[in-house]
């Protein structure tokens, strides 16, 4: 597992780092490296599932999934799955968006058709492109219903009000417009709730999110 610095950087929980096999993060004696690398390899169904259960809860977005076949033959298939998920419980005030990349190498099995012999799981913060695409695909259902059932003037009023809220939130919080919209959107455009979330997680917001 690994993390990368993007324009939407959220701290990773300790659960990620405890089993992080990113070799760049290893330090100390070479013998310690060898022991750590070996220890962080997980074998078998039970060991693998046990590792996954230790990670924070997630809610994956099926619409973001992309499946790529890397190699295919009668004796082996290798493929990867990428996508986006929300981290944390549905009751959490803030649920960071994460990007994941998972690769599999599988061989035929006469009993269960296919056996996974290698599975690598990489988690990172989402990129700017993924962020924009995610919110384009996941507009609230009532948004489109409201747009089709109400006059365009009503829709324009909603947009104008949200624009005003974004500018006001940016002025008071010193966040840039993009991050101000991000906070308000997560709070479902409840201004007071967005302000509480901002104050609670202010220290974990990257410096580039603030106005210069």
JSON list of C-alpha atoms in Angstrom, two decimals:
[
{"chain": "A", "resi": 1, "resn": "UNK", "atom": "CA", "xyz": [0.00, 0.00, 0.00]},
{"chain": "A", "resi": 2, "resn": "UNK", "atom": "CA", "xyz": [1.24, 3.49, -0.74]},
{"chain": "A", "resi": 3, "resn": "UNK", "atom": "CA", "xyz": [0.16, 7.10, -0.71]},
{"chain": "A", "resi": 4, "resn": "UNK", "atom": "CA", "xyz": [0.95, 10.00, -2.97]},
{"chain": "A", "resi": 5, "resn": "UNK", "atom": "CA", "xyz": [0.72, 13.73, -2.49]},
{"chain": "A", "resi": 6, "resn": "UNK", "atom": "CA", "xyz": [-2.08, 15.28, -4.58]},
{"chain": "A", "resi": 7, "resn": "UNK", "atom": "CA", "xyz": [-4.09, 18.47, -4.51]},
{"chain": "A", "resi": 8, "resn": "UNK", "atom": "CA", "xyz": [-6.54, 16.66, -2.18]},
{"chain": "A", "resi": 9, "resn": "UNK", "atom": "CA", "xyz": [-4.30, 15.29, 0.51]},
{"chain": "A", "resi": 10, "resn": "UNK", "atom": "CA", "xyz": [-5.89, 13.64, 3.53]},
{"chain": "A", "resi": 11, "resn": "UNK", "atom": "CA", "xyz": [-3.94, 11.91, 6.24]},
{"chain": "A", "resi": 12, "resn": "UNK", "atom": "CA", "xyz": [-3.93, 8.13, 6.11]},
{"chain": "A", "resi": 13, "resn": "UNK", "atom": "CA", "xyz": [-4.87, 6.24, 9.24]},
{"chain": "A", "resi": 14, "resn": "UNK", "atom": "CA", "xyz": [-2.26, 4.18, 11.11]},
{"chain": "A", "resi": 15, "resn": "UNK", "atom": "CA", "xyz": [-3.92, 0.99, 9.84]},
{"chain": "A", "resi": 16, "resn": "UNK", "atom": "CA", "xyz": [-2.54, 1.75, 6.39]},
{"chain": "A", "resi": 17, "resn": "UNK", "atom": "CA", "xyz": [1.01, 2.36, 7.54]},
{"chain": "A", "resi": 18, "resn": "UNK", "atom": "CA", "xyz": [1.29, -0.69, 9.79]},
{"chain": "A", "resi": 19, "resn": "UNK", "atom": "CA", "xyz": [1.03, -3.02, 6.79]},
{"chain": "A", "resi": 20, "resn": "UNK", "atom": "CA", "xyz": [2.53, -0.68, 4.21]},
{"chain": "A", "resi": 21, "resn": "UNK", "atom": "CA", "xyz": [5.02, -2.55, 2.03]},
{"chain": "A", "resi": 22, "resn": "UNK", "atom": "CA", "xyz": [6.18, 0.55, 0.17]},
{"chain": "A", "resi": 23, "resn": "UNK", "atom": "CA", "xyz": [9.93, -0.11, 0.13]},
{"chain": "A", "resi": 24, "resn": "UNK", "atom": "CA", "xyz": [10.66, 3.63, 0.03]},
{"chain": "A", "resi": 25, "resn": "UNK", "atom": "CA", "xyz": [9.26, 3.94, 3.54]},
{"chain": "A", "resi": 26, "resn": "UNK", "atom": "CA", "xyz": [11.61, 1.35, 5.04]},
{"chain": "A", "resi": 27, "resn": "UNK", "atom": "CA", "xyz": [14.60, 2.66, 6.98]},
{"chain": "A", "resi": 28, "resn": "UNK", "atom": "CA", "xyz": [17.24, 1.24, 9.26]},
{"chain": "A", "resi": 29, "resn": "UNK", "atom": "CA", "xyz": [19.37, -1.89, 9.00]},
{"chain": "A", "resi": 30, "resn": "UNK", "atom": "CA", "xyz": [19.35, -4.01, 5.85]},
{"chain": "A", "resi": 31, "resn": "UNK", "atom": "CA", "xyz": [18.51, -7.10, 7.93]},
{"chain": "A", "resi": 32, "resn": "UNK", "atom": "CA", "xyz": [15.48, -5.23, 9.26]},
{"chain": "A", "resi": 33, "resn": "UNK", "atom": "CA", "xyz": [14.42, -4.47, 5.69]},
{"chain": "A", "resi": 34, "resn": "UNK", "atom": "CA", "xyz": [14.53, -8.15, 4.76]},
{"chain": "A", "resi": 35, "resn": "UNK", "atom": "CA", "xyz": [12.50, -9.11, 7.83]},
{"chain": "A", "resi": 36, "resn": "UNK", "atom": "CA", "xyz": [9.95, -6.36, 7.20]},
{"chain": "A", "resi": 37, "resn": "UNK", "atom": "CA", "xyz": [9.54, -7.21, 3.54]},
{"chain": "A", "resi": 38, "resn": "UNK", "atom": "CA", "xyz": [8.93, -10.85, 4.39]},
{"chain": "A", "resi": 39, "resn": "UNK", "atom": "CA", "xyz": [6.57, -10.10, 7.28]},
{"chain": "A", "resi": 40, "resn": "UNK", "atom": "CA", "xyz": [4.38, -7.84, 5.15]},
{"chain": "A", "resi": 41, "resn": "UNK", "atom": "CA", "xyz": [3.73, -10.54, 2.56]},
{"chain": "A", "resi": 42, "resn": "UNK", "atom": "CA", "xyz": [0.42, -12.22, 3.30]},
{"chain": "A", "resi": 43, "resn": "UNK", "atom": "CA", "xyz": [-0.33, -15.78, 2.21]},
{"chain": "A", "resi": 44, "resn": "UNK", "atom": "CA", "xyz": [-3.59, -17.68, 1.88]},
{"chain": "A", "resi": 45, "resn": "UNK", "atom": "CA", "xyz": [-7.25, -16.72, 2.07]},
{"chain": "A", "resi": 46, "resn": "UNK", "atom": "CA", "xyz": [-7.51, -16.27, 5.83]},
{"chain": "A", "resi": 47, "resn": "UNK", "atom": "CA", "xyz": [-4.38, -14.14, 6.13]},
{"chain": "A", "resi": 48, "resn": "UNK", "atom": "CA", "xyz": [-5.44, -11.93, 3.21]},
{"chain": "A", "resi": 49, "resn": "UNK", "atom": "CA", "xyz": [-9.01, -11.42, 4.45]},
{"chain": "A", "resi": 50, "resn": "UNK", "atom": "CA", "xyz": [-7.71, -10.73, 7.96]},
{"chain": "A", "resi": 51, "resn": "UNK", "atom": "CA", "xyz": [-5.51, -7.94, 6.58]},
{"chain": "A", "resi": 52, "resn": "UNK", "atom": "CA", "xyz": [-8.39, -6.34, 4.67]},
{"chain": "A", "resi": 53, "resn": "UNK", "atom": "CA", "xyz": [-10.65, -6.37, 7.74]},
{"chain": "A", "resi": 54, "resn": "UNK", "atom": "CA", "xyz": [-8.07, -4.29, 9.62]},
{"chain": "A", "resi": 55, "resn": "UNK", "atom": "CA", "xyz": [-8.38, -1.45, 7.11]},
{"chain": "A", "resi": 56, "resn": "UNK", "atom": "CA", "xyz": [-10.89, 1.41, 7.56]},
{"chain": "A", "resi": 57, "resn": "UNK", "atom": "CA", "xyz": [-14.41, 0.76, 6.22]},
{"chain": "A", "resi": 58, "resn": "UNK", "atom": "CA", "xyz": [-15.03, 1.87, 2.64]},
{"chain": "A", "resi": 59, "resn": "UNK", "atom": "CA", "xyz": [-17.83, 2.55, 0.19]},
{"chain": "A", "resi": 60, "resn": "UNK", "atom": "CA", "xyz": [-16.71, 1.89, -3.38]},
{"chain": "A", "resi": 61, "resn": "UNK", "atom": "CA", "xyz": [-18.18, 3.62, -6.41]},
{"chain": "A", "resi": 62, "resn": "UNK", "atom": "CA", "xyz": [-18.84, 0.98, -9.09]},
{"chain": "A", "resi": 63, "resn": "UNK", "atom": "CA", "xyz": [-19.21, 3.67, -11.76]},
{"chain": "A", "resi": 64, "resn": "UNK", "atom": "CA", "xyz": [-15.53, 4.56, -11.29]},
{"chain": "A", "resi": 65, "resn": "UNK", "atom": "CA", "xyz": [-14.25, 1.00, -11.82]},
{"chain": "A", "resi": 66, "resn": "UNK", "atom": "CA", "xyz": [-11.90, 0.32, -14.73]},
{"chain": "A", "resi": 67, "resn": "UNK", "atom": "CA", "xyz": [-10.81, -3.22, -15.57]},
{"chain": "A", "resi": 68, "resn": "UNK", "atom": "CA", "xyz": [-7.70, -3.83, -17.65]},
{"chain": "A", "resi": 69, "resn": "UNK", "atom": "CA", "xyz": [-6.42, -7.20, -18.84]},
{"chain": "A", "resi": 70, "resn": "UNK", "atom": "CA", "xyz": [-2.61, -7.21, -18.77]},
{"chain": "A", "resi": 71, "resn": "UNK", "atom": "CA", "xyz": [-1.96, -10.77, -19.87]},
{"chain": "A", "resi": 72, "resn": "UNK", "atom": "CA", "xyz": [-4.08, -13.73, -20.92]},
{"chain": "A", "resi": 73, "resn": "UNK", "atom": "CA", "xyz": [-3.27, -17.33, -21.80]},
{"chain": "A", "resi": 74, "resn": "UNK", "atom": "CA", "xyz": [-4.75, -20.76, -21.19]},
{"chain": "A", "resi": 75, "resn": "UNK", "atom": "CA", "xyz": [-2.52, -21.14, -18.12]},
{"chain": "A", "resi": 76, "resn": "UNK", "atom": "CA", "xyz": [-2.64, -17.70, -16.53]},
{"chain": "A", "resi": 77, "resn": "UNK", "atom": "CA", "xyz": [-4.43, -14.35, -16.57]},
{"chain": "A", "resi": 78, "resn": "UNK", "atom": "CA", "xyz": [-3.28, -11.03, -15.14]},
{"chain": "A", "resi": 79, "resn": "UNK", "atom": "CA", "xyz": [-5.62, -8.06, -14.77]},
{"chain": "A", "resi": 80, "resn": "UNK", "atom": "CA", "xyz": [-6.02, -4.88, -12.76]},
{"chain": "A", "resi": 81, "resn": "UNK", "atom": "CA", "xyz": [-8.95, -3.00, -11.26]},
{"chain": "A", "resi": 82, "resn": "UNK", "atom": "CA", "xyz": [-8.88, 0.72, -10.49]},
{"chain": "A", "resi": 83, "resn": "UNK", "atom": "CA", "xyz": [-11.48, 3.02, -9.01]},
{"chain": "A", "resi": 84, "resn": "UNK", "atom": "CA", "xyz": [-12.53, 5.42, -6.26]},
{"chain": "A", "resi": 85, "resn": "UNK", "atom": "CA", "xyz": [-13.98, 4.83, -2.81]},
{"chain": "A", "resi": 86, "resn": "UNK", "atom": "CA", "xyz": [-15.15, 6.83, 0.19]},
{"chain": "A", "resi": 87, "resn": "UNK", "atom": "CA", "xyz": [-13.22, 6.04, 3.34]},
{"chain": "A", "resi": 88, "resn": "UNK", "atom": "CA", "xyz": [-14.93, 5.72, 6.70]},
{"chain": "A", "resi": 89, "resn": "UNK", "atom": "CA", "xyz": [-18.40, 4.93, 8.00]},
{"chain": "A", "resi": 90, "resn": "UNK", "atom": "CA", "xyz": [-21.54, 6.47, 6.48]},
{"chain": "A", "resi": 91, "resn": "UNK", "atom": "CA", "xyz": [-22.06, 8.35, 9.76]},
{"chain": "A", "resi": 92, "resn": "UNK", "atom": "CA", "xyz": [-18.65, 10.06, 9.63]},
{"chain": "A", "resi": 93, "resn": "UNK", "atom": "CA", "xyz": [-18.73, 13.82, 9.08]},
{"chain": "A", "resi": 94, "resn": "UNK", "atom": "CA", "xyz": [-15.87, 13.75, 6.58]},
{"chain": "A", "resi": 95, "resn": "UNK", "atom": "CA", "xyz": [-15.13, 10.78, 4.33]},
{"chain": "A", "resi": 96, "resn": "UNK", "atom": "CA", "xyz": [-11.96, 11.25, 2.27]},
{"chain": "A", "resi": 97, "resn": "UNK", "atom": "CA", "xyz": [-12.03, 10.07, -1.31]},
{"chain": "A", "resi": 98, "resn": "UNK", "atom": "CA", "xyz": [-9.32, 7.56, -2.12]},
{"chain": "A", "resi": 99, "resn": "UNK", "atom": "CA", "xyz": [-8.07, 6.04, -5.34]},
{"chain": "A", "resi": 100, "resn": "UNK", "atom": "CA", "xyz": [-7.20, 2.36, -5.47]},
{"chain": "A", "resi": 101, "resn": "UNK", "atom": "CA", "xyz": [-5.31, 0.10, -7.85]},
{"chain": "A", "resi": 102, "resn": "UNK", "atom": "CA", "xyz": [-5.53, -3.65, -7.39]},
{"chain": "A", "resi": 103, "resn": "UNK", "atom": "CA", "xyz": [-3.74, -6.16, -9.59]},
{"chain": "A", "resi": 104, "resn": "UNK", "atom": "CA", "xyz": [-4.36, -9.90, -9.74]},
{"chain": "A", "resi": 105, "resn": "UNK", "atom": "CA", "xyz": [-2.51, -12.85, -11.22]},
{"chain": "A", "resi": 106, "resn": "UNK", "atom": "CA", "xyz": [-4.71, -15.96, -11.50]},
{"chain": "A", "resi": 107, "resn": "UNK", "atom": "CA", "xyz": [-4.30, -19.55, -12.67]},
{"chain": "A", "resi": 108, "resn": "UNK", "atom": "CA", "xyz": [-6.91, -22.21, -13.50]},
{"chain": "A", "resi": 109, "resn": "UNK", "atom": "CA", "xyz": [-8.26, -24.33, -10.66]},
{"chain": "A", "resi": 110, "resn": "UNK", "atom": "CA", "xyz": [-10.30, -27.50, -11.36]},
{"chain": "A", "resi": 111, "resn": "UNK", "atom": "CA", "xyz": [-12.39, -27.02, -8.20]},
{"chain": "A", "resi": 112, "resn": "UNK", "atom": "CA", "xyz": [-13.19, -23.30, -8.17]},
{"chain": "A", "resi": 113, "resn": "UNK", "atom": "CA", "xyz": [-12.28, -22.38, -11.79]},
{"chain": "A", "resi": 114, "resn": "UNK", "atom": "CA", "xyz": [-9.70, -19.77, -10.79]},
{"chain": "A", "resi": 115, "resn": "UNK", "atom": "CA", "xyz": [-7.16, -19.22, -7.99]},
{"chain": "A", "resi": 116, "resn": "UNK", "atom": "CA", "xyz": [-5.46, -15.91, -7.17]},
{"chain": "A", "resi": 117, "resn": "UNK", "atom": "CA", "xyz": [-1.73, -16.46, -6.77]},
{"chain": "A", "resi": 118, "resn": "UNK", "atom": "CA", "xyz": [-0.72, -12.80, -6.49]},
{"chain": "A", "resi": 119, "resn": "UNK", "atom": "CA", "xyz": [-2.70, -9.75, -5.33]},
{"chain": "A", "resi": 120, "resn": "UNK", "atom": "CA", "xyz": [-1.27, -6.25, -4.96]},
{"chain": "A", "resi": 121, "resn": "UNK", "atom": "CA", "xyz": [-3.30, -3.40, -3.45]},
{"chain": "A", "resi": 122, "resn": "UNK", "atom": "CA", "xyz": [-2.26, 0.26, -3.83]},
{"chain": "A", "resi": 123, "resn": "UNK", "atom": "CA", "xyz": [-4.19, 3.10, -2.16]},
{"chain": "A", "resi": 124, "resn": "UNK", "atom": "CA", "xyz": [-3.58, 6.79, -2.78]},
{"chain": "A", "resi": 125, "resn": "UNK", "atom": "CA", "xyz": [-5.30, 10.16, -2.59]},
{"chain": "A", "resi": 126, "resn": "UNK", "atom": "CA", "xyz": [-7.36, 10.90, -5.67]},
{"chain": "A", "resi": 127, "resn": "UNK", "atom": "CA", "xyz": [-6.00, 13.08, -8.44]},
{"chain": "A", "resi": 128, "resn": "UNK", "atom": "CA", "xyz": [-7.67, 16.29, -9.58]},
{"chain": "A", "resi": 129, "resn": "UNK", "atom": "CA", "xyz": [-9.00, 14.51, -12.66]},
{"chain": "A", "resi": 130, "resn": "UNK", "atom": "CA", "xyz": [-10.57, 11.73, -10.58]},
{"chain": "A", "resi": 131, "resn": "UNK", "atom": "CA", "xyz": [-12.10, 14.27, -8.21]},
{"chain": "A", "resi": 132, "resn": "UNK", "atom": "CA", "xyz": [-13.85, 16.19, -11.00]},
{"chain": "A", "resi": 133, "resn": "UNK", "atom": "CA", "xyz": [-15.02, 13.03, -12.73]},
{"chain": "A", "resi": 134, "resn": "UNK", "atom": "CA", "xyz": [-16.32, 11.53, -9.48]},
{"chain": "A", "resi": 135, "resn": "UNK", "atom": "CA", "xyz": [-18.54, 14.51, -8.70]},
{"chain": "A", "resi": 136, "resn": "UNK", "atom": "CA", "xyz": [-19.77, 14.72, -12.29]},
{"chain": "A", "resi": 137, "resn": "UNK", "atom": "CA", "xyz": [-20.91, 11.08, -12.08]},
{"chain": "A", "resi": 138, "resn": "UNK", "atom": "CA", "xyz": [-22.30, 11.31, -8.57]},
{"chain": "A", "resi": 139, "resn": "UNK", "atom": "CA", "xyz": [-24.58, 14.29, -8.58]},
{"chain": "A", "resi": 140, "resn": "UNK", "atom": "CA", "xyz": [-27.45, 13.74, -6.16]},
{"chain": "A", "resi": 141, "resn": "UNK", "atom": "CA", "xyz": [-30.48, 12.10, -7.88]},
{"chain": "A", "resi": 142, "resn": "UNK", "atom": "CA", "xyz": [-32.83, 14.86, -6.80]},
{"chain": "A", "resi": 143, "resn": "UNK", "atom": "CA", "xyz": [-30.66, 17.39, -8.64]},
{"chain": "A", "resi": 144, "resn": "UNK", "atom": "CA", "xyz": [-31.63, 16.05, -12.08]},
{"chain": "A", "resi": 145, "resn": "UNK", "atom": "CA", "xyz": [-35.25, 15.49, -11.01]},
{"chain": "A", "resi": 146, "resn": "UNK", "atom": "CA", "xyz": [-35.49, 19.03, -9.74]},
{"chain": "A", "resi": 147, "resn": "UNK", "atom": "CA", "xyz": [-34.00, 20.40, -12.94]},
{"chain": "A", "resi": 148, "resn": "UNK", "atom": "CA", "xyz": [-36.55, 18.58, -15.10]},
{"chain": "A", "resi": 149, "resn": "UNK", "atom": "CA", "xyz": [-39.61, 19.44, -12.99]},
{"chain": "A", "resi": 150, "resn": "UNK", "atom": "CA", "xyz": [-38.90, 23.07, -12.12]},
{"chain": "A", "resi": 151, "resn": "UNK", "atom": "CA", "xyz": [-38.44, 26.12, -14.35]},
{"chain": "A", "resi": 152, "resn": "UNK", "atom": "CA", "xyz": [-34.90, 27.00, -15.36]},
{"chain": "A", "resi": 153, "resn": "UNK", "atom": "CA", "xyz": [-35.12, 30.17, -13.26]},
{"chain": "A", "resi": 154, "resn": "UNK", "atom": "CA", "xyz": [-35.38, 28.03, -10.12]},
{"chain": "A", "resi": 155, "resn": "UNK", "atom": "CA", "xyz": [-32.30, 26.06, -11.14]},
{"chain": "A", "resi": 156, "resn": "UNK", "atom": "CA", "xyz": [-30.42, 29.27, -11.79]},
{"chain": "A", "resi": 157, "resn": "UNK", "atom": "CA", "xyz": [-31.37, 30.54, -8.35]},
{"chain": "A", "resi": 158, "resn": "UNK", "atom": "CA", "xyz": [-29.92, 27.43, -6.73]},
{"chain": "A", "resi": 159, "resn": "UNK", "atom": "CA", "xyz": [-26.65, 27.85, -8.64]},
{"chain": "A", "resi": 160, "resn": "UNK", "atom": "CA", "xyz": [-26.48, 31.54, -7.71]},
{"chain": "A", "resi": 161, "resn": "UNK", "atom": "CA", "xyz": [-27.07, 30.76, -4.04]},
{"chain": "A", "resi": 162, "resn": "UNK", "atom": "CA", "xyz": [-24.38, 28.06, -4.03]},
{"chain": "A", "resi": 163, "resn": "UNK", "atom": "CA", "xyz": [-21.94, 30.43, -5.74]},
{"chain": "A", "resi": 164, "resn": "UNK", "atom": "CA", "xyz": [-22.64, 33.03, -3.07]},
{"chain": "A", "resi": 165, "resn": "UNK", "atom": "CA", "xyz": [-22.10, 30.46, -0.31]},
{"chain": "A", "resi": 166, "resn": "UNK", "atom": "CA", "xyz": [-18.80, 29.33, -1.85]},
{"chain": "A", "resi": 167, "resn": "UNK", "atom": "CA", "xyz": [-17.47, 32.88, -2.02]},
{"chain": "A", "resi": 168, "resn": "UNK", "atom": "CA", "xyz": [-18.59, 33.65, 1.53]},
{"chain": "A", "resi": 169, "resn": "UNK", "atom": "CA", "xyz": [-17.10, 30.42, 2.86]},
{"chain": "A", "resi": 170, "resn": "UNK", "atom": "CA", "xyz": [-13.84, 31.16, 1.06]},
{"chain": "A", "resi": 171, "resn": "UNK", "atom": "CA", "xyz": [-13.70, 34.65, 2.57]},
{"chain": "A", "resi": 172, "resn": "UNK", "atom": "CA", "xyz": [-14.30, 33.41, 6.11]},
{"chain": "A", "resi": 173, "resn": "UNK", "atom": "CA", "xyz": [-12.20, 30.24, 6.01]},
{"chain": "A", "resi": 174, "resn": "UNK", "atom": "CA", "xyz": [-9.41, 31.51, 3.71]},
{"chain": "A", "resi": 175, "resn": "UNK", "atom": "CA", "xyz": [-9.81, 28.35, 1.61]},
{"chain": "A", "resi": 176, "resn": "UNK", "atom": "CA", "xyz": [-9.68, 28.67, -2.16]},
{"chain": "A", "resi": 177, "resn": "UNK", "atom": "CA", "xyz": [-12.96, 28.39, -4.09]},
{"chain": "A", "resi": 178, "resn": "UNK", "atom": "CA", "xyz": [-12.46, 24.75, -5.07]},
{"chain": "A", "resi": 179, "resn": "UNK", "atom": "CA", "xyz": [-11.92, 23.59, -1.50]},
{"chain": "A", "resi": 180, "resn": "UNK", "atom": "CA", "xyz": [-14.73, 25.80, -0.23]},
{"chain": "A", "resi": 181, "resn": "UNK", "atom": "CA", "xyz": [-17.08, 24.06, -2.66]},
{"chain": "A", "resi": 182, "resn": "UNK", "atom": "CA", "xyz": [-15.67, 20.70, -1.53]},
{"chain": "A", "resi": 183, "resn": "UNK", "atom": "CA", "xyz": [-16.48, 21.44, 2.13]},
{"chain": "A", "resi": 184, "resn": "UNK", "atom": "CA", "xyz": [-19.97, 22.70, 1.38]},
{"chain": "A", "resi": 185, "resn": "UNK", "atom": "CA", "xyz": [-20.72, 19.78, -0.91]},
{"chain": "A", "resi": 186, "resn": "UNK", "atom": "CA", "xyz": [-19.67, 17.29, 1.79]},
{"chain": "A", "resi": 187, "resn": "UNK", "atom": "CA", "xyz": [-21.97, 19.07, 4.24]},
{"chain": "A", "resi": 188, "resn": "UNK", "atom": "CA", "xyz": [-24.81, 18.90, 1.67]},
{"chain": "A", "resi": 189, "resn": "UNK", "atom": "CA", "xyz": [-24.71, 22.70, 1.45]},
{"chain": "A", "resi": 190, "resn": "UNK", "atom": "CA", "xyz": [-25.43, 23.21, 5.13]},
{"chain": "A", "resi": 191, "resn": "UNK", "atom": "CA", "xyz": [-23.25, 26.24, 5.83]},
{"chain": "A", "resi": 192, "resn": "UNK", "atom": "CA", "xyz": [-23.04, 25.80, 9.61]},
{"chain": "A", "resi": 193, "resn": "UNK", "atom": "CA", "xyz": [-22.23, 22.11, 9.27]},
{"chain": "A", "resi": 194, "resn": "UNK", "atom": "CA", "xyz": [-19.52, 22.88, 6.69]},
{"chain": "A", "resi": 195, "resn": "UNK", "atom": "CA", "xyz": [-17.98, 25.42, 9.09]},
{"chain": "A", "resi": 196, "resn": "UNK", "atom": "CA", "xyz": [-17.92, 22.83, 11.91]},
{"chain": "A", "resi": 197, "resn": "UNK", "atom": "CA", "xyz": [-16.26, 20.26, 9.64]},
{"chain": "A", "resi": 198, "resn": "UNK", "atom": "CA", "xyz": [-13.69, 22.82, 8.52]},
{"chain": "A", "resi": 199, "resn": "UNK", "atom": "CA", "xyz": [-12.76, 23.74, 12.10]},
{"chain": "A", "resi": 200, "resn": "UNK", "atom": "CA", "xyz": [-12.52, 20.07, 13.10]},
{"chain": "A", "resi": 201, "resn": "UNK", "atom": "CA", "xyz": [-10.25, 19.05, 10.21]},
{"chain": "A", "resi": 202, "resn": "UNK", "atom": "CA", "xyz": [-8.47, 22.34, 9.56]},
{"chain": "A", "resi": 203, "resn": "UNK", "atom": "CA", "xyz": [-5.04, 21.03, 10.58]},
{"chain": "A", "resi": 204, "resn": "UNK", "atom": "CA", "xyz": [-5.21, 18.10, 8.11]},
{"chain": "A", "resi": 205, "resn": "UNK", "atom": "CA", "xyz": [-6.03, 20.28, 5.08]},
{"chain": "A", "resi": 206, "resn": "UNK", "atom": "CA", "xyz": [-2.99, 20.82, 2.81]},
{"chain": "A", "resi": 207, "resn": "UNK", "atom": "CA", "xyz": [-1.46, 24.30, 2.60]},
{"chain": "A", "resi": 208, "resn": "UNK", "atom": "CA", "xyz": [-2.19, 24.63, -1.13]},
{"chain": "A", "resi": 209, "resn": "UNK", "atom": "CA", "xyz": [-5.92, 24.56, -0.33]},
{"chain": "A", "resi": 210, "resn": "UNK", "atom": "CA", "xyz": [-5.65, 27.97, 1.33]},
{"chain": "A", "resi": 211, "resn": "UNK", "atom": "CA", "xyz": [-5.51, 31.36, -0.35]},
{"chain": "A", "resi": 212, "resn": "UNK", "atom": "CA", "xyz": [-2.05, 32.84, -0.64]}
]
